[in-house]
Structures are given as structure tokens and as C-alpha cells.
PDB file of C-alpha atoms in Angstrom:
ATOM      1  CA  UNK A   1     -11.110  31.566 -49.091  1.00  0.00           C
ATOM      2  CA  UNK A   2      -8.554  31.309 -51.573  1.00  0.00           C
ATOM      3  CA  UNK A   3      -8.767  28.236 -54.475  1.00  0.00           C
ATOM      4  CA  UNK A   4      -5.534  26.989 -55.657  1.00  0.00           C
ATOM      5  CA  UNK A   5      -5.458  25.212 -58.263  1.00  0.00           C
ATOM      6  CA  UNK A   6      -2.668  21.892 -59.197  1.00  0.00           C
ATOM      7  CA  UNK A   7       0.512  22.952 -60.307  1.00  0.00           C
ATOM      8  CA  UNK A   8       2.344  21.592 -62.908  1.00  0.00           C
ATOM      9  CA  UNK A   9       5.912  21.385 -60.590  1.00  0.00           C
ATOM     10  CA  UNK A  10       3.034  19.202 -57.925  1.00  0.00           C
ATOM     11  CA  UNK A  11       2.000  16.962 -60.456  1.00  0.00           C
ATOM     12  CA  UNK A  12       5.680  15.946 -61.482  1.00  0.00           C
ATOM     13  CA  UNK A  13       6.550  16.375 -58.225  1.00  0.00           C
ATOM     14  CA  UNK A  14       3.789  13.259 -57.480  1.00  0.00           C
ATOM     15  CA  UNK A  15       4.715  11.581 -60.124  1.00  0.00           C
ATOM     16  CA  UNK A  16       8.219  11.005 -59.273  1.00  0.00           C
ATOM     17  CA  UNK A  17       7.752  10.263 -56.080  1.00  0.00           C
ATOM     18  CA  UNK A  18       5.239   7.461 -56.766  1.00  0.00           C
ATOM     19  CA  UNK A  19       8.079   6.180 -58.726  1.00  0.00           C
ATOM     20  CA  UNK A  20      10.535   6.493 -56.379  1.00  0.00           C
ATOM     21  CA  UNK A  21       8.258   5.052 -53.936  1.00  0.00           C
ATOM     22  CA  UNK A  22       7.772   1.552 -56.470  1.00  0.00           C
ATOM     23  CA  UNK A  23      11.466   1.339 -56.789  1.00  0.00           C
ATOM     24  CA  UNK A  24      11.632   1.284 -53.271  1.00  0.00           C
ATOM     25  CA  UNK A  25       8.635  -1.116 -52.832  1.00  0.00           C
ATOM     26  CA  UNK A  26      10.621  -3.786 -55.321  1.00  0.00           C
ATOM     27  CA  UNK A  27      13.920  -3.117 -53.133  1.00  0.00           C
ATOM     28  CA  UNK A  28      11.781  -4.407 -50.028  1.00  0.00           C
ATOM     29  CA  UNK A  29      10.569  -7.284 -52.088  1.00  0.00           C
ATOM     30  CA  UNK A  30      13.774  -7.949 -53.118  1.00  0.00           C
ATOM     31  CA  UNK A  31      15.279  -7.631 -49.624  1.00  0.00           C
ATOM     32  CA  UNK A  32      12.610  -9.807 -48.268  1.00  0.00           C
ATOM     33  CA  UNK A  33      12.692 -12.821 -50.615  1.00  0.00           C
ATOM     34  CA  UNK A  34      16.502 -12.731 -49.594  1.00  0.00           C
ATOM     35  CA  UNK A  35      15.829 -12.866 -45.860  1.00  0.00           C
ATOM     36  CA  UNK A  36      13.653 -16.211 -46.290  1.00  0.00           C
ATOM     37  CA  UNK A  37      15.988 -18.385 -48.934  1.00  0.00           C
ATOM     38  CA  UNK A  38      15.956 -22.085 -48.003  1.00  0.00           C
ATOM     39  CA  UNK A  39      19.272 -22.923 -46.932  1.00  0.00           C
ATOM     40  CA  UNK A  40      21.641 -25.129 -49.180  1.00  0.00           C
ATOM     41  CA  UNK A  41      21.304 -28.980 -47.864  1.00  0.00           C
ATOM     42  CA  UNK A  42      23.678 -30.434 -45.534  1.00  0.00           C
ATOM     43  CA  UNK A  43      24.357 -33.537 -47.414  1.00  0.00           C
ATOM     44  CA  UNK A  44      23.612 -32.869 -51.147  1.00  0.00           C
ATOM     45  CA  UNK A  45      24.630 -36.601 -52.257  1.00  0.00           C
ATOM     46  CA  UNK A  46      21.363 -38.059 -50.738  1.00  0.00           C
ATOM     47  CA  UNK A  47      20.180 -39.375 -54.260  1.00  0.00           C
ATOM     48  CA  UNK A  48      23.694 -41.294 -54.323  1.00  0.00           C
ATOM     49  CA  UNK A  49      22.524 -44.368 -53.584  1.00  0.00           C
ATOM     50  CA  UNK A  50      24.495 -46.534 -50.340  1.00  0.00           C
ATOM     51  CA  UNK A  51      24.185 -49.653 -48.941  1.00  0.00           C
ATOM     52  CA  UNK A  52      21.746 -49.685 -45.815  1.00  0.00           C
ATOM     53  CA  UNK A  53      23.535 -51.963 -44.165  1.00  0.00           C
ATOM     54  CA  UNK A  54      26.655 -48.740 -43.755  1.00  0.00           C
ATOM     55  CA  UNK A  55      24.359 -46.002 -43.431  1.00  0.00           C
ATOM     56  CA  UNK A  56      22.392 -47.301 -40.641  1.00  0.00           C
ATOM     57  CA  UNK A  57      22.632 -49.542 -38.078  1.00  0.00           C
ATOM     58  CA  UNK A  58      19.653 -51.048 -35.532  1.00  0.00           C
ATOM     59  CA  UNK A  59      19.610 -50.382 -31.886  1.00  0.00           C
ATOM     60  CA  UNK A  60      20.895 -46.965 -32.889  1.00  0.00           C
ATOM     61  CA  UNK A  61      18.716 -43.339 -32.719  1.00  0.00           C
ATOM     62  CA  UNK A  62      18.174 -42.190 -36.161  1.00  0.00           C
ATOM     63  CA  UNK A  63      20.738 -40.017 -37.171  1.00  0.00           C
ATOM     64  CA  UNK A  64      19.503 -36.545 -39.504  1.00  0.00           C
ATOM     65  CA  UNK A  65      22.214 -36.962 -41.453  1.00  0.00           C
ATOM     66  CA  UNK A  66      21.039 -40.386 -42.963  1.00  0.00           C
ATOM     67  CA  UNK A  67      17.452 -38.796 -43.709  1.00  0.00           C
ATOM     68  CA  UNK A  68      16.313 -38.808 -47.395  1.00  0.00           C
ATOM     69  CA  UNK A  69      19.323 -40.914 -48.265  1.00  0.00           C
ATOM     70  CA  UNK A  70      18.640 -43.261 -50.670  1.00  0.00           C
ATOM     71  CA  UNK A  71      19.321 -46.637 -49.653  1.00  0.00           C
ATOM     72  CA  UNK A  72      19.946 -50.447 -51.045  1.00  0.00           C
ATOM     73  CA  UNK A  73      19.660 -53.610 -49.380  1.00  0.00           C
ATOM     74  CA  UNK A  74      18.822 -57.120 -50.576  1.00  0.00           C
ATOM     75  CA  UNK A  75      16.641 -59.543 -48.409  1.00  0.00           C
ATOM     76  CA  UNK A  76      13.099 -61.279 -48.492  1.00  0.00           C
ATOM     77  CA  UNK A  77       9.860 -60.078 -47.860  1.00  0.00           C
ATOM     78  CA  UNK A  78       7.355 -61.749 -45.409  1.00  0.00           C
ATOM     79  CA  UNK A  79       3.709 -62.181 -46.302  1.00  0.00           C
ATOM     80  CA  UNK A  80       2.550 -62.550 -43.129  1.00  0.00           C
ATOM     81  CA  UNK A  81       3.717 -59.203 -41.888  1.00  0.00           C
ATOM     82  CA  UNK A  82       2.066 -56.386 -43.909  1.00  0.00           C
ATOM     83  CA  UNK A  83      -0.660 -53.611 -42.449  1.00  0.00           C
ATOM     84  CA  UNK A  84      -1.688 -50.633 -44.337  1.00  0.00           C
ATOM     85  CA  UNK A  85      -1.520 -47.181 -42.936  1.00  0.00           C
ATOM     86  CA  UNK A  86      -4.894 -45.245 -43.593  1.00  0.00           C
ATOM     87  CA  UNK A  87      -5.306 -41.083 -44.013  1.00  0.00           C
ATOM     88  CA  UNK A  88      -3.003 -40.864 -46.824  1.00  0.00           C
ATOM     89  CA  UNK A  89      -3.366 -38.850 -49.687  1.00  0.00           C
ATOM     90  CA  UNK A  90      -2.471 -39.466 -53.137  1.00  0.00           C
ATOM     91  CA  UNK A  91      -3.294 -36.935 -55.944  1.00  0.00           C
ATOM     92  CA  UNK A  92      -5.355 -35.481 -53.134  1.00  0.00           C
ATOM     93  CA  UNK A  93      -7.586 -39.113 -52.541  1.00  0.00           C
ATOM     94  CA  UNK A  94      -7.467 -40.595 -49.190  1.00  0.00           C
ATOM     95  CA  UNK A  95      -6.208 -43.964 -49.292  1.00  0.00           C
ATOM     96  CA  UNK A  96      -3.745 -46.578 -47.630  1.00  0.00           C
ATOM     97  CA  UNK A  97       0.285 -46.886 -47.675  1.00  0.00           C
ATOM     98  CA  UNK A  98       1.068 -50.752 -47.585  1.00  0.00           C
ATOM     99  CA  UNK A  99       4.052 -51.426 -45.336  1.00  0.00           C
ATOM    100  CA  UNK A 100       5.693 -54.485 -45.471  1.00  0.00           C
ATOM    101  CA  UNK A 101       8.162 -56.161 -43.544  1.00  0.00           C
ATOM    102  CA  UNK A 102      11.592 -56.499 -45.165  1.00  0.00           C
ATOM    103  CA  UNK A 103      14.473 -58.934 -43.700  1.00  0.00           C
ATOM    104  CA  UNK A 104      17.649 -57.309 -44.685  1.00  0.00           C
ATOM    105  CA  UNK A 105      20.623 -59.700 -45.076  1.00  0.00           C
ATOM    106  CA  UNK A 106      23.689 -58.747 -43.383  1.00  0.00           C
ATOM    107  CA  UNK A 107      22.186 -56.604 -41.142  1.00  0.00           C
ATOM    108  CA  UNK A 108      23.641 -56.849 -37.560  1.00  0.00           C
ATOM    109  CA  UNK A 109      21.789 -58.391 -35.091  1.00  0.00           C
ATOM    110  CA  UNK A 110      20.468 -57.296 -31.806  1.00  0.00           C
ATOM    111  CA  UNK A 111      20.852 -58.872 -28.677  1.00  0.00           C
ATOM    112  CA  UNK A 112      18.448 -58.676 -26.057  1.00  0.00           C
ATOM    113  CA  UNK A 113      15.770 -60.527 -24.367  1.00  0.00           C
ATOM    114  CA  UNK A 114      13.302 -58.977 -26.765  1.00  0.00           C
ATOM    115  CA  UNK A 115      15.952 -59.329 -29.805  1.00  0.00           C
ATOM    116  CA  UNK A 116      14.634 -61.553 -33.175  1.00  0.00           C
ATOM    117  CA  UNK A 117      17.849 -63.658 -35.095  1.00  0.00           C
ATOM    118  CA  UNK A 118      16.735 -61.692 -37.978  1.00  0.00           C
ATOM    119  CA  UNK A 119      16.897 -57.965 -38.195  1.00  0.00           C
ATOM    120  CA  UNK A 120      13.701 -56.290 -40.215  1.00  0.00           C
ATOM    121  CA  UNK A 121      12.664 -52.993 -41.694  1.00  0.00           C
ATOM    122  CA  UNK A 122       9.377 -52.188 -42.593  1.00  0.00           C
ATOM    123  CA  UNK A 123       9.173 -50.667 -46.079  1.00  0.00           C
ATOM    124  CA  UNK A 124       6.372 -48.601 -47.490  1.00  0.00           C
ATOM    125  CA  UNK A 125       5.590 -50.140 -50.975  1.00  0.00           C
ATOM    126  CA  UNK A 126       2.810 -48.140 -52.176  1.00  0.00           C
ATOM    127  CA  UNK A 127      -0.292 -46.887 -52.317  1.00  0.00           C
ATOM    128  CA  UNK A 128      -3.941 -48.020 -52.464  1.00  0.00           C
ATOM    129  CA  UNK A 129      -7.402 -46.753 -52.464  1.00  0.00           C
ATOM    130  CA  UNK A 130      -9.131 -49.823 -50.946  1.00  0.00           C
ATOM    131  CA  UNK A 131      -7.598 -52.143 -48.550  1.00  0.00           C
ATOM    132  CA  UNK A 132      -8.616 -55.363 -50.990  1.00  0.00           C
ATOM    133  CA  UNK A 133      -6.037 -53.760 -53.701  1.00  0.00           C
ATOM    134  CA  UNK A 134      -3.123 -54.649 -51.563  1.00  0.00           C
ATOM    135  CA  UNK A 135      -1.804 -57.552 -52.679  1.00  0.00           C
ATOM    136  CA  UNK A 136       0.151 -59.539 -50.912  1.00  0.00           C
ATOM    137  CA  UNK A 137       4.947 -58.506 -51.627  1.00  0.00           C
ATOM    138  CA  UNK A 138       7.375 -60.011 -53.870  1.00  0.00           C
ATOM    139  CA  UNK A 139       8.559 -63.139 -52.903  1.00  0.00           C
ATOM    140  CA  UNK A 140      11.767 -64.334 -53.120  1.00  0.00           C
ATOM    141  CA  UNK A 141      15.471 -62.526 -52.618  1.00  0.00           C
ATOM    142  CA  UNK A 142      14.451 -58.834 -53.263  1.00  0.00           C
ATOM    143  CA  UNK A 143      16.852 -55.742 -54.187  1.00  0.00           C
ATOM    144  CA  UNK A 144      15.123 -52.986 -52.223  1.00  0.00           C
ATOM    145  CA  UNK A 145      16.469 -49.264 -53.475  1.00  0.00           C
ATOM    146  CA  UNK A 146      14.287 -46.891 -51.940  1.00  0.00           C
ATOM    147  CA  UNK A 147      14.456 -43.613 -49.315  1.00  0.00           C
ATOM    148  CA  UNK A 148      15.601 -43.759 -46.053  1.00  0.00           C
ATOM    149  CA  UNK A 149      12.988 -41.948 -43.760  1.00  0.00           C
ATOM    150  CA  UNK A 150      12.705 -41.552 -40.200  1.00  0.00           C
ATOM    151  CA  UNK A 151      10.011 -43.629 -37.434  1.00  0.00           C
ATOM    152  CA  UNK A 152       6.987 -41.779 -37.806  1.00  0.00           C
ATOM    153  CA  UNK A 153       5.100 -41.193 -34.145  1.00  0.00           C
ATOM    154  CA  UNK A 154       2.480 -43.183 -33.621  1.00  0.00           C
ATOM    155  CA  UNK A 155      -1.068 -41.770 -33.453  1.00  0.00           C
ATOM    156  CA  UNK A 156      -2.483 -41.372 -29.471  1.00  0.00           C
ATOM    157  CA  UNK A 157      -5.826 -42.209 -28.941  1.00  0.00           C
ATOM    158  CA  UNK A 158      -6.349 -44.207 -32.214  1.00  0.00           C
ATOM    159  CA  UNK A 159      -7.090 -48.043 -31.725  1.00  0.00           C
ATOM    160  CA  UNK A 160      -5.992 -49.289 -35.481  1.00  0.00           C
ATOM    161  CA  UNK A 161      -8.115 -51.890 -37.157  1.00  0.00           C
ATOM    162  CA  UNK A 162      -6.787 -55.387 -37.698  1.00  0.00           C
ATOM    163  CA  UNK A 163      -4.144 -55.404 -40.159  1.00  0.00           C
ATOM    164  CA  UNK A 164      -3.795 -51.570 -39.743  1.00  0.00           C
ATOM    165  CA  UNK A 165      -1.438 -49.709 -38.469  1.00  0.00           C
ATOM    166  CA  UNK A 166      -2.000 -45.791 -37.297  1.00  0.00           C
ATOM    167  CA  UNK A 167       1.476 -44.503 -38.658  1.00  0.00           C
ATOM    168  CA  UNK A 168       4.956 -46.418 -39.804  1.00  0.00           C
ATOM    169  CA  UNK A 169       6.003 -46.172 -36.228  1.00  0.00           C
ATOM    170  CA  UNK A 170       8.739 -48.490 -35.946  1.00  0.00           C
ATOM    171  CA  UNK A 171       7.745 -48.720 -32.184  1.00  0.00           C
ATOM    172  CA  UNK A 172       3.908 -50.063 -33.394  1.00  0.00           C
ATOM    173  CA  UNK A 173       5.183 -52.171 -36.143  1.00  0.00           C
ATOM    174  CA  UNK A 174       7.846 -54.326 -34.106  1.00  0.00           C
ATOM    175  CA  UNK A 175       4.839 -55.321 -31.366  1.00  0.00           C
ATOM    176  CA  UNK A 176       2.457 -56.290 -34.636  1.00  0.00           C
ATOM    177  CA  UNK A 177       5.578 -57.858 -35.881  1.00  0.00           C
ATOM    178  CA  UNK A 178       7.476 -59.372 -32.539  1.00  0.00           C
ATOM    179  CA  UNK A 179      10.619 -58.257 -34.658  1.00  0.00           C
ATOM    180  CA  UNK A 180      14.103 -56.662 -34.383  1.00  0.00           C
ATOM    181  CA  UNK A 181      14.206 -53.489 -36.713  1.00  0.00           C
ATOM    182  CA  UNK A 182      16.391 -50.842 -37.910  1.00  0.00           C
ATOM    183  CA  UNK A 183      15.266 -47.657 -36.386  1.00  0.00           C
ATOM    184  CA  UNK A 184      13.535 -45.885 -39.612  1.00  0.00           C
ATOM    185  CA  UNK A 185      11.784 -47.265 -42.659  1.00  0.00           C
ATOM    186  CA  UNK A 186      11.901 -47.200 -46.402  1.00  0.00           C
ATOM    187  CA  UNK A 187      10.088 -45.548 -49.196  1.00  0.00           C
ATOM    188  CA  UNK A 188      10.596 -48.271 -52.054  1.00  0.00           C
ATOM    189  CA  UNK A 189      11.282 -46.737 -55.622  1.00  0.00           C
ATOM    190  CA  UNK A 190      12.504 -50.165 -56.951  1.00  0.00           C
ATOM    191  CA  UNK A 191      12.060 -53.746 -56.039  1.00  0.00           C
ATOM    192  CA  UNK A 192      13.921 -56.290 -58.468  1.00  0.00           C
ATOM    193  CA  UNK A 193      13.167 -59.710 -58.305  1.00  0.00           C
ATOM    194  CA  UNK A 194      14.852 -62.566 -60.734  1.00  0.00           C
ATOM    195  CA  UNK A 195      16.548 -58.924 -62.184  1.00  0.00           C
ATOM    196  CA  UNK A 196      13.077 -57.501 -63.130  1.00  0.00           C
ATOM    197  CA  UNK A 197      11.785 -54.742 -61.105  1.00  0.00           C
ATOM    198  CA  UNK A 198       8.057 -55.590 -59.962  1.00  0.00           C
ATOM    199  CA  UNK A 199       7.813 -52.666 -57.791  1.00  0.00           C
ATOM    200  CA  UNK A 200       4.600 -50.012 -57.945  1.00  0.00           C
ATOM    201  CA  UNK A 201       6.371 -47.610 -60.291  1.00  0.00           C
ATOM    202  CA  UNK A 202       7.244 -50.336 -62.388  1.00  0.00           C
ATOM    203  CA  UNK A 203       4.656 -52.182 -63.077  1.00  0.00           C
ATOM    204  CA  UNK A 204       0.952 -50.985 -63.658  1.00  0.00           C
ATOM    205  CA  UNK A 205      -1.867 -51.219 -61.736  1.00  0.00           C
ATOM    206  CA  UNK A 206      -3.661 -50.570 -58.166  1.00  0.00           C
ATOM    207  CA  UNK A 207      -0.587 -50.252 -56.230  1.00  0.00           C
ATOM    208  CA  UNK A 208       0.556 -46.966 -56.720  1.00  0.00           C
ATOM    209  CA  UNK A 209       4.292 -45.247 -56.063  1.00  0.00           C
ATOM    210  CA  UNK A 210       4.773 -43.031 -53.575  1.00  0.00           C
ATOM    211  CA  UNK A 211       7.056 -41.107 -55.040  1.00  0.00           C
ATOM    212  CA  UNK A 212       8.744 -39.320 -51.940  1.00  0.00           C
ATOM    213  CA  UNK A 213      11.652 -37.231 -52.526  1.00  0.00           C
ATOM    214  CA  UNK A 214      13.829 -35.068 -49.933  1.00  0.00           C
ATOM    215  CA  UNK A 215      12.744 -33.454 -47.641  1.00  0.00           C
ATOM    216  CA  UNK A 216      12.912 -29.281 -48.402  1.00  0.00           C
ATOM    217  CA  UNK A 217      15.261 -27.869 -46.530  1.00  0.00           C
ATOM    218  CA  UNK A 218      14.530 -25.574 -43.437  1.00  0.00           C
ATOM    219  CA  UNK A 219      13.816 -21.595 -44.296  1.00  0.00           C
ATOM    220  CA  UNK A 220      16.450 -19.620 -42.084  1.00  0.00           C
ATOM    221  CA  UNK A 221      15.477 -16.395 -41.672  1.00  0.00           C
ATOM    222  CA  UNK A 222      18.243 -13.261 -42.218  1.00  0.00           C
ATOM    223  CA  UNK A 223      17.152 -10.967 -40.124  1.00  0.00           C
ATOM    224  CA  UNK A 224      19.783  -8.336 -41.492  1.00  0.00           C
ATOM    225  CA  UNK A 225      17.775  -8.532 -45.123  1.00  0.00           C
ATOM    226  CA  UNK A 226      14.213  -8.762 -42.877  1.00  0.00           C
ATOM    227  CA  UNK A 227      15.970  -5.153 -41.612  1.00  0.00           C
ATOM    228  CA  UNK A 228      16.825  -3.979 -45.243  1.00  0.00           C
ATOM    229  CA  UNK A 229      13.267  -4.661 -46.637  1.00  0.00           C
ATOM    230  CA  UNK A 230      11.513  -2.901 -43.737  1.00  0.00           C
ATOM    231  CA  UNK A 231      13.981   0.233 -44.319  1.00  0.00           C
ATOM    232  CA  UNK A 232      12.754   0.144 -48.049  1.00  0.00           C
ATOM    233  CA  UNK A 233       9.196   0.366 -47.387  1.00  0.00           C
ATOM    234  CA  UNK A 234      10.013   3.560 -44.425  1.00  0.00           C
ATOM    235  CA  UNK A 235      12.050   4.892 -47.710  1.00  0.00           C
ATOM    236  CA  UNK A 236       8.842   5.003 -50.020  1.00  0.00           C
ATOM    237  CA  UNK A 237       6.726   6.254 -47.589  1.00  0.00           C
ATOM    238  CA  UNK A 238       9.213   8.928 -46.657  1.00  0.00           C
ATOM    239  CA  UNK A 239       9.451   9.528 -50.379  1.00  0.00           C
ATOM    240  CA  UNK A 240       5.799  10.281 -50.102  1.00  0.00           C
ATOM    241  CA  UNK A 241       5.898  12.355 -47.280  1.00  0.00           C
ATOM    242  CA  UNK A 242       8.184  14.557 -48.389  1.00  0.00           C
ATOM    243  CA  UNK A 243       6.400  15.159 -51.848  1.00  0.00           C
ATOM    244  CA  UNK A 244       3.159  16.201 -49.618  1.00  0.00           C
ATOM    245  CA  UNK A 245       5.394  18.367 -47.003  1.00  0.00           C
ATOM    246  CA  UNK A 246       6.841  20.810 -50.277  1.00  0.00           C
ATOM    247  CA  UNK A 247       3.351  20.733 -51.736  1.00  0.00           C
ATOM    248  CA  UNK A 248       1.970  21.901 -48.386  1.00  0.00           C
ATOM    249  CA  UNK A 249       5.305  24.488 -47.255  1.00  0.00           C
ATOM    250  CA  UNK A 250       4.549  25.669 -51.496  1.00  0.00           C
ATOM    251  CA  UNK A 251       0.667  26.257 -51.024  1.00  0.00           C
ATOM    252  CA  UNK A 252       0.776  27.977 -47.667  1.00  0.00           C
ATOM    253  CA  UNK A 253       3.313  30.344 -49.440  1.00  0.00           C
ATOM    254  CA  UNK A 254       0.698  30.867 -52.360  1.00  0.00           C
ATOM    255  CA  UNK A 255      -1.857  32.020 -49.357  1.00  0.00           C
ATOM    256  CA  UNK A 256       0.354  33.659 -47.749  1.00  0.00           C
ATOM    257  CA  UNK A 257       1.001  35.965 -51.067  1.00  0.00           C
ATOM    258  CA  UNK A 258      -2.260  35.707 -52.025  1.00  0.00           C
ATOM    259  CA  UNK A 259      -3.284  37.303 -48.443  1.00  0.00           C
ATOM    260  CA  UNK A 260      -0.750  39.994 -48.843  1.00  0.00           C
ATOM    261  CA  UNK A 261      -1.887  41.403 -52.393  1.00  0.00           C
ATOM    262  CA  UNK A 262      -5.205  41.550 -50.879  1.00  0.00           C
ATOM    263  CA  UNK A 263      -4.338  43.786 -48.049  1.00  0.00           C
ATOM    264  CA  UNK A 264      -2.107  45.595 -50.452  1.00  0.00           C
ATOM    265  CA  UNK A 265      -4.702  46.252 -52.721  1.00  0.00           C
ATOM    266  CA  UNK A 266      -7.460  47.421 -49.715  1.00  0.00           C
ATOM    267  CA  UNK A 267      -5.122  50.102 -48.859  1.00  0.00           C
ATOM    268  CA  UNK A 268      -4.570  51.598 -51.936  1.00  0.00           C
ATOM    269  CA  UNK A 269      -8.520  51.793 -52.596  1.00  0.00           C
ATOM    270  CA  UNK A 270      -8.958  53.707 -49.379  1.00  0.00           C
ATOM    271  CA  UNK A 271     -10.536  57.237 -49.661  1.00  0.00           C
ATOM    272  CA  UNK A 272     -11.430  58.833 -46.610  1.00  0.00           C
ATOM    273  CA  UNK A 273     -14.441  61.193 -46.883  1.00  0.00           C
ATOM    274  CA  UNK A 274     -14.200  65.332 -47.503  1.00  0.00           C
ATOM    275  CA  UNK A 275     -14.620  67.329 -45.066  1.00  0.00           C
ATOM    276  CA  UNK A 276     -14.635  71.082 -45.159  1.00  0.00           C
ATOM    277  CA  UNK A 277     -13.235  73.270 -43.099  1.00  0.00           C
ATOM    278  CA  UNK A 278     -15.573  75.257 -40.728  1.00  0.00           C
ATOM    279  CA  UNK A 279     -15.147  78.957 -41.929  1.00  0.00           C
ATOM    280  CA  UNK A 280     -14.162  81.233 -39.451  1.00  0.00           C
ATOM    281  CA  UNK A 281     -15.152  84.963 -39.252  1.00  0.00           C
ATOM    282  CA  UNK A 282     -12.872  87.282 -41.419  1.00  0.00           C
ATOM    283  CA  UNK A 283     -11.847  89.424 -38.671  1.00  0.00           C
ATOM    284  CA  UNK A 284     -10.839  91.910 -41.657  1.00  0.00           C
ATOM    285  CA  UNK A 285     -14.463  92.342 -43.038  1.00  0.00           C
ATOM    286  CA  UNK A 286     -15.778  95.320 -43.742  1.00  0.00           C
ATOM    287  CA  UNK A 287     -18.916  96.692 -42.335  1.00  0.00           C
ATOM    288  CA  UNK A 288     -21.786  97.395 -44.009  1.00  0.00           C
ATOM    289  CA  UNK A 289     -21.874 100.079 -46.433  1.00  0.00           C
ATOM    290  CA  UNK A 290     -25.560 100.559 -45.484  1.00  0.00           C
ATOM    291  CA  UNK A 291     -24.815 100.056 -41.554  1.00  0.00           C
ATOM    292  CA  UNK A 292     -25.431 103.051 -40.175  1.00  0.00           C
ATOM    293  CA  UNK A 293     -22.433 105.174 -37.957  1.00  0.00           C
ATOM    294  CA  UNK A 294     -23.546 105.299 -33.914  1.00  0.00           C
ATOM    295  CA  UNK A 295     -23.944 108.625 -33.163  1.00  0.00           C
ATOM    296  CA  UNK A 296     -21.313 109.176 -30.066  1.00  0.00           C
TER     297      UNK A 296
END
């Protein structure tokens, strides 16, 4: 068996392709980060704030377009129609959202068997750790800014306690209620009163903002840069392969040489064994000078 030991041009050889194969590896990164970018939002002027009165209307499904869209309204709270909405975190505690019921002036009214002169919204105010820190809303004529967000579902199989609610379902809160209301609800950021906000992010204490922003958008995948970053990674292991295939195709060349000398050199060493030749009988000999002549 014949030892080879590394060659120089193999070692380089290794080295470059483990660089080639890293350049290849970032490519593929690259390409993949591409394939998974968040696409650009459909309405970028959500934090513009609009009148809720024009972005939304009751009665109506809620649209996606009016999602996240910050929102103003005036009208008056009613202390009589608050729950709080347990399971929600805050700075990873579990506490309570307290959702109130706003009536929004100039909103259109329903009609309807079912339909209140008064159309409401219920409007998530903040958040608490116990339900005795929810006091009771603002009274008064309120200017509500806050974000628009759609019904949540409400929770199946969950019987809420009194003066809970199990989600800011819109379809819950109207029977708690026995109100007309806009299909969504409101995150407040700002609640002036008298021109002095007294909302949760305004003023101290054990109601807490929510601070909700938009929504991130939804990852679309590109399956053409999915593709590319696939190829890259084939590429560096190709790169790879074909460093190992020349290393292999160079050493069973060496052995191959290596084998031949070695025959070569058994050949020449050869020496076959003397032999000498079997004498044969000089036909040409003379006889004996002391053999005696037969008498005839």
C-alpha cells in the first residue's frame, strides 16, 4: 500500500473552494432574505388621522382597507356600559383591556327592529392588572383619536364573568350593551376632555396604554429568489465536489505511477539463475596414449 501524502496544489485547492463555497452560502442568504420581504402597505397614510364618521359606516362589513387607520370622532362615554376583556398581556403580565362604550355624534343611524337612536362603538381604553383598577371613563363630550381595528371573534366555549367580556366582539358587546354599533372598535391613543387629554397615555397611573400600532404587513413569498438561494447552496456544494473529484482523479494518478515504477523496477532486478551447459563428448578426442592397439 502506497502513502500519499497532502499536496500543496490540494491544500489551496481546499482552500479556495471553501471560499468559493462561503461566497456562495452568503449569495443563498442573500437570495433568501429577498424571497421573504414584507410587502410595501396598501394604504401607507393610515397614521393620517380621518374622521370616523367617513371612514366607516355601521351596518356595513368591515372593510381591510380602513384597518389600522387612525380615526377621530367626538361623542360621550357611558358609565354603565364598560366590561374588561381578560388574557391580555402587557409587558408580558396578564391583565384586562377596559372597553368602553362610546356614542359617536353624527354617526348614521340604523334602522331595524333591533336598531338603538344612538349609534355606539366600543373603544378599548387601556389596560389593567386587577379588575378594581378600572375606573369608571371620562365624562362629558370626549374627542376620541385612536386606531381603527377590526371585531375580534368571540371566544366558543367561554361563559365570561359579569362585567367581562371574552374578546371585543362587536357581536358580544351589542347583546351586553342592547346597542347599535359600528362594525369594529377603537384602540384610544387620546381622549380630550374640556381640551385636556385624560386618556391612559396621558395621564399616570393604573390604567395603562395600549399602544397598538399597524398591523405588519403580510410576508409574500418570491419563489423565483426561494429558486436563486437553493441554486446557491447546489453551487457550494458543487464547488466542493469538484475540489474532492481532482484530488481523487490526481491521487489515483500518483498510484497509478507509483504502481508502474514498481513493476519497472522488479524487472530490471531480475537475474535468472546459471546454468551450464551439459558437455558433450568431443567426438575428436584422442585415445589414450597408454590404450593399448587390438591386435586384428
Amino acid at each position: 500500500m502506497w502513502k500519499t501524502a497532502l499536496k500543496p496544489r490540494w491544500i489551496a485547492g481546499f482552500i479556495f473552494a471553501i471560499a468559493l463555497s462561503g461566497v456562495f452560502v452568503l449569495l443563498s442568504q442573500w437570495q433568501f432574505g429577498r424571497s421573504t420581504q414584507p410587502e410595501v402597505p396598501v394604504n401607507p397614510a393610515t397614521e393620517q388621522v380621518q374622521q370616523l364618521t367617513s371612514t366607516l359606516q355601521p351596518g356595513e362589513f368591515f372593510h381591510g382597507s380602513a384597518a389600522d387607520q387612525m380615526v377621530t370622532a367626538q361623542g360621550t362615554y357611558s358609565a354603565d356600559k364598560q366590561v374588561l376583556v381578560p388574557g391580555r398581556l402587557h409587558d408580558g403580565k396578564s391583565g384586562y383591556w377596559v372597553v368602553s362604550a362610546f356614542a359617536v355624534n353624527g354617526a348614521p343611524t340604523l334602522t331595524g327592529v333591533a336598531a338603538t337612536p344612538q349609534t355606539w362603538i366600543p373603544v378599548a381604553r387601556g389596560w389593567v392588572a386587577e379588575p378594581q383598577d378600572a375606573a369608571a371613563p371620562p365624562s362629558g363630550l370626549v374627542e376620541l383619536t385612536g386606531r381603527l381595528l377590526p371585531s375580534e371573534a368571540p371566544v366558543a366555549g367561554k361563559a365570561p364573568k359579569p362585567g367581562e367580556a371574552s374578546a371585543v366582539s362587536v357581536a358580544e358587546l351589542i347583546n351586553y350593551w342592547d346597542v347599535s354599533s359600528y362594525p369594529g372598535f377603537v384602540s384610544a391613543t387620546a381622549e380630550v376632555v374640556g381640551g385636556q387629554d385624560v386618556s391612559a397615555a396621558a395621564v399616570p397611573g393604573s390604567l395603562l396604554p395600549l399602544d397598538i400600532g399597524p398591523q405588519p404587513p403580510a410576508q409574500r413569498i418570491n419563489w423565483l429568489n426561494l429558486f436563486y438561494s437553493i441554486e446557491w447552496v447546489v453551487f457550494a456544494g458543487f464547488a466542493l465536489f469538484i475540489w474532492w473529484r481532482l484530488v481523487k482523479d490526481d491521487y489515483h494518478r500518483d498510484l497509478e505511477e507509483a504502481l508502474d515504477d514498481a513493476e519497472n523496477t522488479d524487472g530490471d532486478g531480475r537475474h535468472e539463475p546459471h546454468q551450464r551447459p551439459h558437455q558433450q563428448p568431443d567426438q575428436h578426442q584422442q585415445p589414450d596414449q597408454h590404450q593399448q592397439k587390438v591386435q586384428p
